[in-house]
CSV table of C-alpha atoms in Angstrom, one decimal:
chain,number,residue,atom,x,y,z
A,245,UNK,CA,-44.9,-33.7,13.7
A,246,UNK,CA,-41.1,-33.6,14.5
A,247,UNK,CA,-38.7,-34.5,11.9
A,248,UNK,CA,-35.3,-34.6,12.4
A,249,UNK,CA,-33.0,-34.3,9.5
A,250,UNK,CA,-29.0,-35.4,9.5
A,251,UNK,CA,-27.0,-34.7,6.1
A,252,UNK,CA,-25.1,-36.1,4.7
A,253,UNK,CA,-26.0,-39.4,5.6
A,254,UNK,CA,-22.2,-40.8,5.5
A,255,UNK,CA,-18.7,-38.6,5.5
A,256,UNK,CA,-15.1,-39.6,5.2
A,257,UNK,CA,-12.3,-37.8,6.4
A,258,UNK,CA,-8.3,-38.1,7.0
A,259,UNK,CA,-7.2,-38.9,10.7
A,260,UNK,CA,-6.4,-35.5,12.5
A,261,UNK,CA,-9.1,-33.7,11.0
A,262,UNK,CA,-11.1,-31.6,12.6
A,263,UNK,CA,-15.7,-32.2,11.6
A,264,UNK,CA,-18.3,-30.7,12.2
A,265,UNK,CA,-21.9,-33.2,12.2
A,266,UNK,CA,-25.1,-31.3,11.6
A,267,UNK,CA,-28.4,-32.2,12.8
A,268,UNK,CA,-31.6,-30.3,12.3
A,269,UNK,CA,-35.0,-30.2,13.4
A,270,UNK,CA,-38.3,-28.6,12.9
A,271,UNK,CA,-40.5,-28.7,15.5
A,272,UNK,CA,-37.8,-25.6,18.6
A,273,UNK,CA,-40.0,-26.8,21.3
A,274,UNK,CA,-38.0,-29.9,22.7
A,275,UNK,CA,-37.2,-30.6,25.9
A,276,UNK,CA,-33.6,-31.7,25.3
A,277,UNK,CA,-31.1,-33.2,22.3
A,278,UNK,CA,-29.1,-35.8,22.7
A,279,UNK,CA,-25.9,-37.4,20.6
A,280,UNK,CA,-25.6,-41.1,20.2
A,281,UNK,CA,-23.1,-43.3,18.9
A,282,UNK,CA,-23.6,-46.7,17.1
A,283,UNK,CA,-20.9,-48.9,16.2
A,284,UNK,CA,-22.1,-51.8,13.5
A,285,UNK,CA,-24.7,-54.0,14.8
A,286,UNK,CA,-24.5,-52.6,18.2
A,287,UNK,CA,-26.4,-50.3,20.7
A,288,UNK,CA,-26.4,-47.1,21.2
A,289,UNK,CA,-24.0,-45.1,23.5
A,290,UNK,CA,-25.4,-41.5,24.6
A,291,UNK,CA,-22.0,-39.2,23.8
A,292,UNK,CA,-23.6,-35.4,24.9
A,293,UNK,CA,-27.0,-34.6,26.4
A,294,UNK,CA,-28.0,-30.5,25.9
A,295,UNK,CA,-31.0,-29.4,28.0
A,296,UNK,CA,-33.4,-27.1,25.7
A,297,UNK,CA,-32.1,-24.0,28.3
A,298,UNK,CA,-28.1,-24.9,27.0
A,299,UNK,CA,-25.9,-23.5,24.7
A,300,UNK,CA,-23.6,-26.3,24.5
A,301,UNK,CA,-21.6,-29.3,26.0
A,302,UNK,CA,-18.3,-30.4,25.9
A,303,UNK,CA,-16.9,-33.9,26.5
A,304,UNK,CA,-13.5,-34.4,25.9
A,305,UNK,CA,-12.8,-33.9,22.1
A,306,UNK,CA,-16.6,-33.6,21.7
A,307,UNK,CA,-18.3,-30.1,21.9
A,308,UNK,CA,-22.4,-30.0,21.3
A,309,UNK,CA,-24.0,-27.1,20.5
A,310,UNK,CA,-27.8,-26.3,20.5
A,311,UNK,CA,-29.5,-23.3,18.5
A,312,UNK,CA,-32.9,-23.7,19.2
A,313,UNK,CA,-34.6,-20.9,17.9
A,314,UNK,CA,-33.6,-22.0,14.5
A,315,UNK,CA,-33.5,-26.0,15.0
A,316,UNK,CA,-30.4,-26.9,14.6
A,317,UNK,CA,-27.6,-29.0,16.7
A,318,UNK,CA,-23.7,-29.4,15.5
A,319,UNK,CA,-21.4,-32.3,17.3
A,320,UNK,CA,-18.3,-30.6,17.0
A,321,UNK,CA,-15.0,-33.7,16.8
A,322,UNK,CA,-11.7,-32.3,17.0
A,323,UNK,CA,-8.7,-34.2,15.8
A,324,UNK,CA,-10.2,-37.3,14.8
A,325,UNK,CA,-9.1,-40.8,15.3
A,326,UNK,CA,-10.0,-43.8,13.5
A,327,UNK,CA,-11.9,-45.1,16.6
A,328,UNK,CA,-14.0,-42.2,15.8
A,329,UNK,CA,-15.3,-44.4,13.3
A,330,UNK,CA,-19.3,-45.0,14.0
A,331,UNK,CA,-22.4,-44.0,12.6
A,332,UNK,CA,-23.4,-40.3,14.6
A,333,UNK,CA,-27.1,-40.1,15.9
A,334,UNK,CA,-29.1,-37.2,17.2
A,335,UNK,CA,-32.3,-37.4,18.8
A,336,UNK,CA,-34.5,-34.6,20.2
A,337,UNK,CA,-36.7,-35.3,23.5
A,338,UNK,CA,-40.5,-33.4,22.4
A,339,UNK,CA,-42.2,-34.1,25.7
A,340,UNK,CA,-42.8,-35.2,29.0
A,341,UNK,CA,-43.3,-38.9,28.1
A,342,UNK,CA,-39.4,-38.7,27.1
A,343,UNK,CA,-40.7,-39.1,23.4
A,344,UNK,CA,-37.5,-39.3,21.3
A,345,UNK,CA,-37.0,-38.5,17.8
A,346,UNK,CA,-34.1,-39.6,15.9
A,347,UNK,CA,-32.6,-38.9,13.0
A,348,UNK,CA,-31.2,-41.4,10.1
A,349,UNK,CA,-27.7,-40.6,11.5
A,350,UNK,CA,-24.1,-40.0,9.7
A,351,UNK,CA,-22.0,-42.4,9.3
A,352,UNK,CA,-18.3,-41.2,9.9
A,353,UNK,CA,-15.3,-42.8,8.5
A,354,UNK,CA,-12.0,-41.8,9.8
A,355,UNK,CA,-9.2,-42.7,7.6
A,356,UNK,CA,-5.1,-43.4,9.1
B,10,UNK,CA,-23.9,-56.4,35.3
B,11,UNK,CA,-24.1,-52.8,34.8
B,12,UNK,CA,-26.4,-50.9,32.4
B,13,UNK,CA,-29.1,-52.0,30.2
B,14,UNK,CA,-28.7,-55.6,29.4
B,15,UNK,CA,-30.9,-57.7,26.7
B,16,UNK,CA,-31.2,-61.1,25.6
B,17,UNK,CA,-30.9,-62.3,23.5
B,18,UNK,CA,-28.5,-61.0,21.5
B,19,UNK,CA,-29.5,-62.8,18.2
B,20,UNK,CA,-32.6,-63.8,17.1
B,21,UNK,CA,-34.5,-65.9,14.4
B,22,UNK,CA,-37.8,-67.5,14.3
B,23,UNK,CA,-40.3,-68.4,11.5
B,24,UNK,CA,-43.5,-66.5,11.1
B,25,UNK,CA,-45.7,-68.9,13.3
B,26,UNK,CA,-43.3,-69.0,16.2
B,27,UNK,CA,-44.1,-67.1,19.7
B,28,UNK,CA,-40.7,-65.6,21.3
B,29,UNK,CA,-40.1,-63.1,23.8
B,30,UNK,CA,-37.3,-60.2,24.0
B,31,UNK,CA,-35.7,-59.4,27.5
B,32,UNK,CA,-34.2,-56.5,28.9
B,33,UNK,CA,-33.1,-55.9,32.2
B,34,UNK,CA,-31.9,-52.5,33.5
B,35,UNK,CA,-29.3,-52.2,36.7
B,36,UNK,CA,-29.8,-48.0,36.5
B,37,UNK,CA,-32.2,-47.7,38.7
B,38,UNK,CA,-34.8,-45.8,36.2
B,39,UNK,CA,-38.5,-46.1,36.3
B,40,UNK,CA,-39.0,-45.7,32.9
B,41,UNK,CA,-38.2,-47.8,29.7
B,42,UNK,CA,-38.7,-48.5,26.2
B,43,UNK,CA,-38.7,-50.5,23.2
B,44,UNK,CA,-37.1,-49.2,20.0
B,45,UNK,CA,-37.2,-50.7,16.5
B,46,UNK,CA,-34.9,-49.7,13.9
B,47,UNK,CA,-34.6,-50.9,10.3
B,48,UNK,CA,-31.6,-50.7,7.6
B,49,UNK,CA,-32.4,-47.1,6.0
B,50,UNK,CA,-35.0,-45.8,8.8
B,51,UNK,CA,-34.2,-43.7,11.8
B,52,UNK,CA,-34.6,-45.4,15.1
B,53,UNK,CA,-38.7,-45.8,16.2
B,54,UNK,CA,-40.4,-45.2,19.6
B,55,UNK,CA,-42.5,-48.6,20.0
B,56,UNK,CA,-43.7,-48.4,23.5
B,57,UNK,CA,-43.2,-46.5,26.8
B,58,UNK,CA,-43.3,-47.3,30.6
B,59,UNK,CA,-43.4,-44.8,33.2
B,60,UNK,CA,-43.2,-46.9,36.8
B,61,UNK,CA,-44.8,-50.0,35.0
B,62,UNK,CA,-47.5,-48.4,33.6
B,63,UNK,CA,-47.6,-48.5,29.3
B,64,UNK,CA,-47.6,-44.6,28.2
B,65,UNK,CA,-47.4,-44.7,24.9
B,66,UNK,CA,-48.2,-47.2,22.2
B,67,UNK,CA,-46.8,-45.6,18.8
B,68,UNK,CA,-49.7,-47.5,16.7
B,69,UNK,CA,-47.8,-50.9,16.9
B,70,UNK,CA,-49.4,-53.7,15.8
B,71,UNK,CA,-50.6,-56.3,18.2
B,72,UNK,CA,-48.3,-59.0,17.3
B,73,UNK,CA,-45.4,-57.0,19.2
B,74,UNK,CA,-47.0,-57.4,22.6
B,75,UNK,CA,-45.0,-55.5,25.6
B,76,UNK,CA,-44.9,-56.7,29.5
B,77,UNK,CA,-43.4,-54.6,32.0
B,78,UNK,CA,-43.9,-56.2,35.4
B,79,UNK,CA,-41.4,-54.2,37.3
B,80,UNK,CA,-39.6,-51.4,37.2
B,81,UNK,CA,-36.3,-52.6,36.1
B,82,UNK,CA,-37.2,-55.8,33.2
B,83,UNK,CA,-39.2,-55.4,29.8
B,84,UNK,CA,-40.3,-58.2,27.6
B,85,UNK,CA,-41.2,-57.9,24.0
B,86,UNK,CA,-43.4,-61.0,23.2
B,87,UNK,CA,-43.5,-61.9,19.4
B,88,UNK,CA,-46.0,-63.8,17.8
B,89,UNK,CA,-46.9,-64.6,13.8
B,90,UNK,CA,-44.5,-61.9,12.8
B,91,UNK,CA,-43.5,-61.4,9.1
B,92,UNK,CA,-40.5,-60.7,7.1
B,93,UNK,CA,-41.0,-56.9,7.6
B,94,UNK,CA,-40.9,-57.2,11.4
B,95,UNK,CA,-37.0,-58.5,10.6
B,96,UNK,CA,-35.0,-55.5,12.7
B,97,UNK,CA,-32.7,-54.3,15.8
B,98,UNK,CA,-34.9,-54.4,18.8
B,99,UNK,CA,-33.3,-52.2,21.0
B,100,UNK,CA,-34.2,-51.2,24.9
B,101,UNK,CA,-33.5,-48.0,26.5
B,102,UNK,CA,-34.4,-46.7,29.7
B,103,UNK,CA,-34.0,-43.3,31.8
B,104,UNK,CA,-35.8,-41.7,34.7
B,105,UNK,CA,-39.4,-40.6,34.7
B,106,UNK,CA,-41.3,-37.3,34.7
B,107,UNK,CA,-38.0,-35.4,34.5
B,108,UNK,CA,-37.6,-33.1,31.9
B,109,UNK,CA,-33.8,-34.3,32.0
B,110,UNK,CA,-34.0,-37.7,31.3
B,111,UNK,CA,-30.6,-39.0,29.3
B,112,UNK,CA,-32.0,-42.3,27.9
B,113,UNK,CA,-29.5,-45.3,28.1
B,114,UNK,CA,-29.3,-48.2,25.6
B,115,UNK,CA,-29.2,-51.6,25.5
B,116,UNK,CA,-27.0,-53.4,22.8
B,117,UNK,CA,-30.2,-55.0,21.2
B,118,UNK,CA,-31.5,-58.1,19.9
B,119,UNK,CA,-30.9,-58.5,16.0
B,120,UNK,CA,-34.5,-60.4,15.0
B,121,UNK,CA,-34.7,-62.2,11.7
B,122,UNK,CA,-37.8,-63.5,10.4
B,123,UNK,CA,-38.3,-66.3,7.9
């Protein structure tokens, strides 16, 4: 059975900073991984998508990467903003019915 | 409207009502799906519809009773829930039988049961 683990469940950091979110999983045979964000009471929004044959993807000041062989995925956020501010979701895609797995997600604080 | 809508937003009903959650996609994806998550819990896969057809059932139980009659809308009809039940509904859908499939969100229905 998949599990996906994100640690530490919530992070705080000074506006500027660069951060690093981890995200691991333990099942290497997934189809894709997928970051989400979630701002308080909301839906999700899908930030970066990494097919299983990727390396990584970059959206603006967002860079995923994807290390299958060893089950792990990093969300990369480079100078933070306190719009940043949202709990961070990954979710790996274990099959052909689109089956996705989330983890409890990290919620970010961004302080001015 | 654009995206995955749902109605309604907000939701609360006592434990011998009968509701019904709506979404409605404008994506132009045959698949879609209902997602429950609790405070503390990661997100859960409740069902699955591949071009109208129910793929997966994640052992749900049969109060939580999911319609797809086309392609693009998804009902979740509730009936004699409980307090436990008490959760953000949320809809996604993507495309079907693609081994990239970027699932898209709705903003969910916050349910509260009483």
């Amino acid at each position: 059975k998949q599990e996906v683990t994100q640690i530490p469940a919530a992070l705080s950091v000074p506006e500027g900073e660069n951060l690093v979110l981890n995200c691991s999983f333990t099942d290497s045979a997934i189809y894709n991984l997928q970051w989400f964000r979630q701002d308080p009471g909301k839906g999700l929004t899908s930030l970066l998508l990494i097919q299983s044959s990727q390396r990584e993807q970059t959206s603006g000041r967002l860079n995923a990467s994807l290390d299958k062989s060893s089950g792990r995925s990093t969300l990369y956020i480079a100078a933070s903003q306190p719009g940043d501010s949202a709990t961070y979701l990954c979710a790996v895609n274990t099959g052909a019915n689109s089956k996705l797995t989330f983890g409890k997600g990290i919620t970010l604080s961004v302080r001015p | 409207e654009t995206g995955v809508t749902q109605t309604p937003r907000h939701l609360v009903m006592g434990m011998t009502n009968k509701k019904s959650l709506k979404c409605e996609q404008h994506l132009g994806h045959n698949a879609m799906y209902w997602y429950k998550q609790s405070a503390k819990k990661p997100l859960e896969l409740m069902f699955v519809y591949n071009f109208k057809e129910q793929t997966e059932n994640n052992s749900v139980p049969s109060r939580f009773s999911p319609e797809c009659p086309n392609s693009s809308h998804l009902f979740l009809h509730l009936h004699t829930l409980q307090p436990e039940d008490s959760a953000l509904y949320l809809c996604a859908s993507s495309q079907a039988g693609l081994s990239y499939n970027e699932q898209f969100f709705g903003p969910g229905t916050r349910l509260t049961v009483l």
